[in-house]
Amino acid sequence: MRRRAALLIPALAASWPAVAADGDYAFRVKRRGDVVGTHTVRFETRGAQRIATSELLIRPSVMGIVVYRYDHTYEEVTEAGRFRRVTSRLNRNGRIVEVRGEAVADAVLLD
């Protein structure tokens, strides 16, 4: 499993910006020159809250067949510059990990 993660790091470092909405970021993820995925970061404001959403989708394929799937969606909410909550969902080839966190008093509760 570590070998796969090590193979993805150079691909992420070599990502090139793609077209995105004003204030948002979009990258193509490449491995050995081939595009294997995308990484998009979007920002929006809802009232006093600022929401950042990150979506990383990596799906290399061989002859049109997806051989590996890595999907990670992350949303962080801040208010007045302070952390309020976070949600994260990772699908690594069918293995799903979900994390939620919320700021309370002087701590962050994780679920």
JSON list of C-alpha atoms in Angstrom, two decimals:
[
{"chain": "A", "resi": 1, "resn": "MET", "atom": "CA", "xyz": [0.00, 0.00, 0.00]},
{"chain": "A", "resi": 2, "resn": "ARG", "atom": "CA", "xyz": [2.85, 2.42, 0.78]},
{"chain": "A", "resi": 3, "resn": "ARG", "atom": "CA", "xyz": [4.33, 1.81, -2.65]},
{"chain": "A", "resi": 4, "resn": "ARG", "atom": "CA", "xyz": [1.15, 3.08, -4.32]},
{"chain": "A", "resi": 5, "resn": "ALA", "atom": "CA", "xyz": [1.12, 6.19, -2.14]},
{"chain": "A", "resi": 6, "resn": "ALA", "atom": "CA", "xyz": [4.76, 6.83, -2.99]},
{"chain": "A", "resi": 7, "resn": "LEU", "atom": "CA", "xyz": [3.94, 6.56, -6.69]},
{"chain": "A", "resi": 8, "resn": "LEU", "atom": "CA", "xyz": [1.18, 9.16, -6.38]},
{"chain": "A", "resi": 9, "resn": "ILE", "atom": "CA", "xyz": [3.31, 11.82, -4.64]},
{"chain": "A", "resi": 10, "resn": "PRO", "atom": "CA", "xyz": [5.39, 12.65, -7.75]},
{"chain": "A", "resi": 11, "resn": "ALA", "atom": "CA", "xyz": [2.18, 12.74, -9.78]},
{"chain": "A", "resi": 12, "resn": "LEU", "atom": "CA", "xyz": [0.62, 15.27, -7.42]},
{"chain": "A", "resi": 13, "resn": "ALA", "atom": "CA", "xyz": [3.76, 17.37, -7.38]},
{"chain": "A", "resi": 14, "resn": "ALA", "atom": "CA", "xyz": [3.75, 17.45, -11.19]},
{"chain": "A", "resi": 15, "resn": "SER", "atom": "CA", "xyz": [0.11, 18.49, -11.46]},
{"chain": "A", "resi": 16, "resn": "TRP", "atom": "CA", "xyz": [-0.60, 21.31, -13.88]},
{"chain": "A", "resi": 17, "resn": "PRO", "atom": "CA", "xyz": [-3.27, 23.97, -13.38]},
{"chain": "A", "resi": 18, "resn": "ALA", "atom": "CA", "xyz": [-6.40, 23.53, -15.50]},
{"chain": "A", "resi": 19, "resn": "VAL", "atom": "CA", "xyz": [-9.32, 25.84, -16.20]},
{"chain": "A", "resi": 20, "resn": "ALA", "atom": "CA", "xyz": [-11.31, 26.83, -13.09]},
{"chain": "A", "resi": 21, "resn": "ALA", "atom": "CA", "xyz": [-13.83, 29.42, -11.96]},
{"chain": "A", "resi": 22, "resn": "ASP", "atom": "CA", "xyz": [-12.49, 32.69, -10.57]},
{"chain": "A", "resi": 23, "resn": "GLY", "atom": "CA", "xyz": [-11.02, 32.06, -7.11]},
{"chain": "A", "resi": 24, "resn": "ASP", "atom": "CA", "xyz": [-11.17, 28.27, -7.50]},
{"chain": "A", "resi": 25, "resn": "TYR", "atom": "CA", "xyz": [-8.29, 25.97, -8.37]},
{"chain": "A", "resi": 26, "resn": "ALA", "atom": "CA", "xyz": [-8.23, 22.95, -10.67]},
{"chain": "A", "resi": 27, "resn": "PHE", "atom": "CA", "xyz": [-5.31, 20.67, -11.47]},
{"chain": "A", "resi": 28, "resn": "ARG", "atom": "CA", "xyz": [-4.77, 17.68, -13.69]},
{"chain": "A", "resi": 29, "resn": "VAL", "atom": "CA", "xyz": [-2.96, 14.86, -11.93]},
{"chain": "A", "resi": 30, "resn": "LYS", "atom": "CA", "xyz": [-0.34, 13.21, -14.12]},
{"chain": "A", "resi": 31, "resn": "ARG", "atom": "CA", "xyz": [1.72, 10.07, -13.80]},
{"chain": "A", "resi": 32, "resn": "ARG", "atom": "CA", "xyz": [4.50, 9.48, -16.30]},
{"chain": "A", "resi": 33, "resn": "GLY", "atom": "CA", "xyz": [3.00, 12.12, -18.56]},
{"chain": "A", "resi": 34, "resn": "ASP", "atom": "CA", "xyz": [-0.52, 10.66, -18.62]},
{"chain": "A", "resi": 35, "resn": "VAL", "atom": "CA", "xyz": [-3.45, 12.40, -16.96]},
{"chain": "A", "resi": 36, "resn": "VAL", "atom": "CA", "xyz": [-4.79, 10.01, -14.29]},
{"chain": "A", "resi": 37, "resn": "GLY", "atom": "CA", "xyz": [-7.04, 12.35, -12.34]},
{"chain": "A", "resi": 38, "resn": "THR", "atom": "CA", "xyz": [-8.08, 15.80, -11.22]},
{"chain": "A", "resi": 39, "resn": "HIS", "atom": "CA", "xyz": [-7.86, 17.89, -8.07]},
{"chain": "A", "resi": 40, "resn": "THR", "atom": "CA", "xyz": [-10.33, 20.73, -7.63]},
{"chain": "A", "resi": 41, "resn": "VAL", "atom": "CA", "xyz": [-10.56, 23.24, -4.77]},
{"chain": "A", "resi": 42, "resn": "ARG", "atom": "CA", "xyz": [-13.61, 25.49, -4.60]},
{"chain": "A", "resi": 43, "resn": "PHE", "atom": "CA", "xyz": [-14.45, 28.35, -2.26]},
{"chain": "A", "resi": 44, "resn": "GLU", "atom": "CA", "xyz": [-17.84, 29.78, -1.46]},
{"chain": "A", "resi": 45, "resn": "THR", "atom": "CA", "xyz": [-19.37, 32.11, 1.10]},
{"chain": "A", "resi": 46, "resn": "ARG", "atom": "CA", "xyz": [-22.67, 31.38, 2.84]},
{"chain": "A", "resi": 47, "resn": "GLY", "atom": "CA", "xyz": [-23.52, 34.28, 5.11]},
{"chain": "A", "resi": 48, "resn": "ALA", "atom": "CA", "xyz": [-20.63, 34.63, 7.57]},
{"chain": "A", "resi": 49, "resn": "GLN", "atom": "CA", "xyz": [-19.24, 31.20, 6.71]},
{"chain": "A", "resi": 50, "resn": "ARG", "atom": "CA", "xyz": [-16.45, 30.49, 4.24]},
{"chain": "A", "resi": 51, "resn": "ILE", "atom": "CA", "xyz": [-16.50, 26.96, 2.80]},
{"chain": "A", "resi": 52, "resn": "ALA", "atom": "CA", "xyz": [-13.54, 25.31, 1.10]},
{"chain": "A", "resi": 53, "resn": "THR", "atom": "CA", "xyz": [-14.24, 22.05, -0.76]},
{"chain": "A", "resi": 54, "resn": "SER", "atom": "CA", "xyz": [-11.47, 19.87, -2.14]},
{"chain": "A", "resi": 55, "resn": "GLU", "atom": "CA", "xyz": [-12.10, 16.96, -4.49]},
{"chain": "A", "resi": 56, "resn": "LEU", "atom": "CA", "xyz": [-9.28, 14.66, -5.58]},
{"chain": "A", "resi": 57, "resn": "LEU", "atom": "CA", "xyz": [-10.16, 11.96, -8.11]},
{"chain": "A", "resi": 58, "resn": "ILE", "atom": "CA", "xyz": [-7.46, 9.61, -9.35]},
{"chain": "A", "resi": 59, "resn": "ARG", "atom": "CA", "xyz": [-8.42, 6.77, -11.68]},
{"chain": "A", "resi": 60, "resn": "PRO", "atom": "CA", "xyz": [-5.61, 5.42, -13.82]},
{"chain": "A", "resi": 61, "resn": "SER", "atom": "CA", "xyz": [-6.75, 3.03, -16.51]},
{"chain": "A", "resi": 62, "resn": "VAL", "atom": "CA", "xyz": [-5.26, 0.46, -18.84]},
{"chain": "A", "resi": 63, "resn": "MET", "atom": "CA", "xyz": [-6.98, 0.04, -22.19]},
{"chain": "A", "resi": 64, "resn": "GLY", "atom": "CA", "xyz": [-10.01, 1.92, -20.84]},
{"chain": "A", "resi": 65, "resn": "ILE", "atom": "CA", "xyz": [-10.36, -0.19, -17.68]},
{"chain": "A", "resi": 66, "resn": "VAL", "atom": "CA", "xyz": [-9.89, 1.62, -14.34]},
{"chain": "A", "resi": 67, "resn": "VAL", "atom": "CA", "xyz": [-7.19, -0.26, -12.42]},
{"chain": "A", "resi": 68, "resn": "TYR", "atom": "CA", "xyz": [-7.12, 1.87, -9.26]},
{"chain": "A", "resi": 69, "resn": "ARG", "atom": "CA", "xyz": [-9.54, 4.32, -7.66]},
{"chain": "A", "resi": 70, "resn": "TYR", "atom": "CA", "xyz": [-8.67, 7.08, -5.19]},
{"chain": "A", "resi": 71, "resn": "ASP", "atom": "CA", "xyz": [-11.44, 9.58, -4.42]},
{"chain": "A", "resi": 72, "resn": "HIS", "atom": "CA", "xyz": [-11.07, 12.09, -1.60]},
{"chain": "A", "resi": 73, "resn": "THR", "atom": "CA", "xyz": [-13.61, 14.80, -0.81]},
{"chain": "A", "resi": 74, "resn": "TYR", "atom": "CA", "xyz": [-12.90, 17.29, 1.96]},
{"chain": "A", "resi": 75, "resn": "GLU", "atom": "CA", "xyz": [-15.00, 20.23, 3.15]},
{"chain": "A", "resi": 76, "resn": "GLU", "atom": "CA", "xyz": [-13.87, 22.76, 5.75]},
{"chain": "A", "resi": 77, "resn": "VAL", "atom": "CA", "xyz": [-16.05, 25.52, 7.16]},
{"chain": "A", "resi": 78, "resn": "THR", "atom": "CA", "xyz": [-14.66, 28.62, 8.84]},
{"chain": "A", "resi": 79, "resn": "GLU", "atom": "CA", "xyz": [-16.44, 31.60, 10.34]},
{"chain": "A", "resi": 80, "resn": "ALA", "atom": "CA", "xyz": [-14.75, 34.92, 11.11]},
{"chain": "A", "resi": 81, "resn": "GLY", "atom": "CA", "xyz": [-11.42, 33.23, 10.33]},
{"chain": "A", "resi": 82, "resn": "ARG", "atom": "CA", "xyz": [-11.98, 30.45, 12.88]},
{"chain": "A", "resi": 83, "resn": "PHE", "atom": "CA", "xyz": [-12.39, 26.75, 12.19]},
{"chain": "A", "resi": 84, "resn": "ARG", "atom": "CA", "xyz": [-15.97, 25.48, 12.67]},
{"chain": "A", "resi": 85, "resn": "ARG", "atom": "CA", "xyz": [-16.24, 22.01, 11.13]},
{"chain": "A", "resi": 86, "resn": "VAL", "atom": "CA", "xyz": [-14.77, 19.55, 8.66]},
{"chain": "A", "resi": 87, "resn": "THR", "atom": "CA", "xyz": [-15.97, 16.48, 6.78]},
{"chain": "A", "resi": 88, "resn": "SER", "atom": "CA", "xyz": [-13.78, 14.11, 4.84]},
{"chain": "A", "resi": 89, "resn": "ARG", "atom": "CA", "xyz": [-14.54, 10.99, 2.79]},
{"chain": "A", "resi": 90, "resn": "LEU", "atom": "CA", "xyz": [-11.83, 8.83, 1.27]},
{"chain": "A", "resi": 91, "resn": "ASN", "atom": "CA", "xyz": [-12.42, 5.91, -1.07]},
{"chain": "A", "resi": 92, "resn": "ARG", "atom": "CA", "xyz": [-9.16, 4.11, -1.68]},
{"chain": "A", "resi": 93, "resn": "ASN", "atom": "CA", "xyz": [-9.96, 1.29, -4.08]},
{"chain": "A", "resi": 94, "resn": "GLY", "atom": "CA", "xyz": [-13.18, 0.45, -2.24]},
{"chain": "A", "resi": 95, "resn": "ARG", "atom": "CA", "xyz": [-11.85, 0.99, 1.27]},
{"chain": "A", "resi": 96, "resn": "ILE", "atom": "CA", "xyz": [-13.86, 3.90, 2.68]},
{"chain": "A", "resi": 97, "resn": "VAL", "atom": "CA", "xyz": [-12.82, 6.17, 5.54]},
{"chain": "A", "resi": 98, "resn": "GLU", "atom": "CA", "xyz": [-15.03, 9.00, 6.75]},
{"chain": "A", "resi": 99, "resn": "VAL", "atom": "CA", "xyz": [-14.10, 11.65, 9.31]},
{"chain": "A", "resi": 100, "resn": "ARG", "atom": "CA", "xyz": [-16.15, 14.49, 10.76]},
{"chain": "A", "resi": 101, "resn": "GLY", "atom": "CA", "xyz": [-14.96, 17.18, 13.14]},
{"chain": "A", "resi": 102, "resn": "GLU", "atom": "CA", "xyz": [-16.57, 20.14, 14.84]},
{"chain": "A", "resi": 103, "resn": "ALA", "atom": "CA", "xyz": [-15.19, 22.94, 16.96]},
{"chain": "A", "resi": 104, "resn": "VAL", "atom": "CA", "xyz": [-16.63, 23.14, 20.46]},
{"chain": "A", "resi": 105, "resn": "ALA", "atom": "CA", "xyz": [-15.41, 25.42, 23.28]},
{"chain": "A", "resi": 106, "resn": "ASP", "atom": "CA", "xyz": [-11.62, 24.83, 23.38]},
{"chain": "A", "resi": 107, "resn": "ALA", "atom": "CA", "xyz": [-11.53, 21.53, 21.48]},
{"chain": "A", "resi": 108, "resn": "VAL", "atom": "CA", "xyz": [-12.37, 19.77, 18.24]},
{"chain": "A", "resi": 109, "resn": "LEU", "atom": "CA", "xyz": [-14.65, 16.75, 18.47]},
{"chain": "A", "resi": 110, "resn": "LEU", "atom": "CA", "xyz": [-13.88, 14.07, 15.87]},
{"chain": "A", "resi": 111, "resn": "ASP", "atom": "CA", "xyz": [-16.27, 11.38, 14.75]}
]
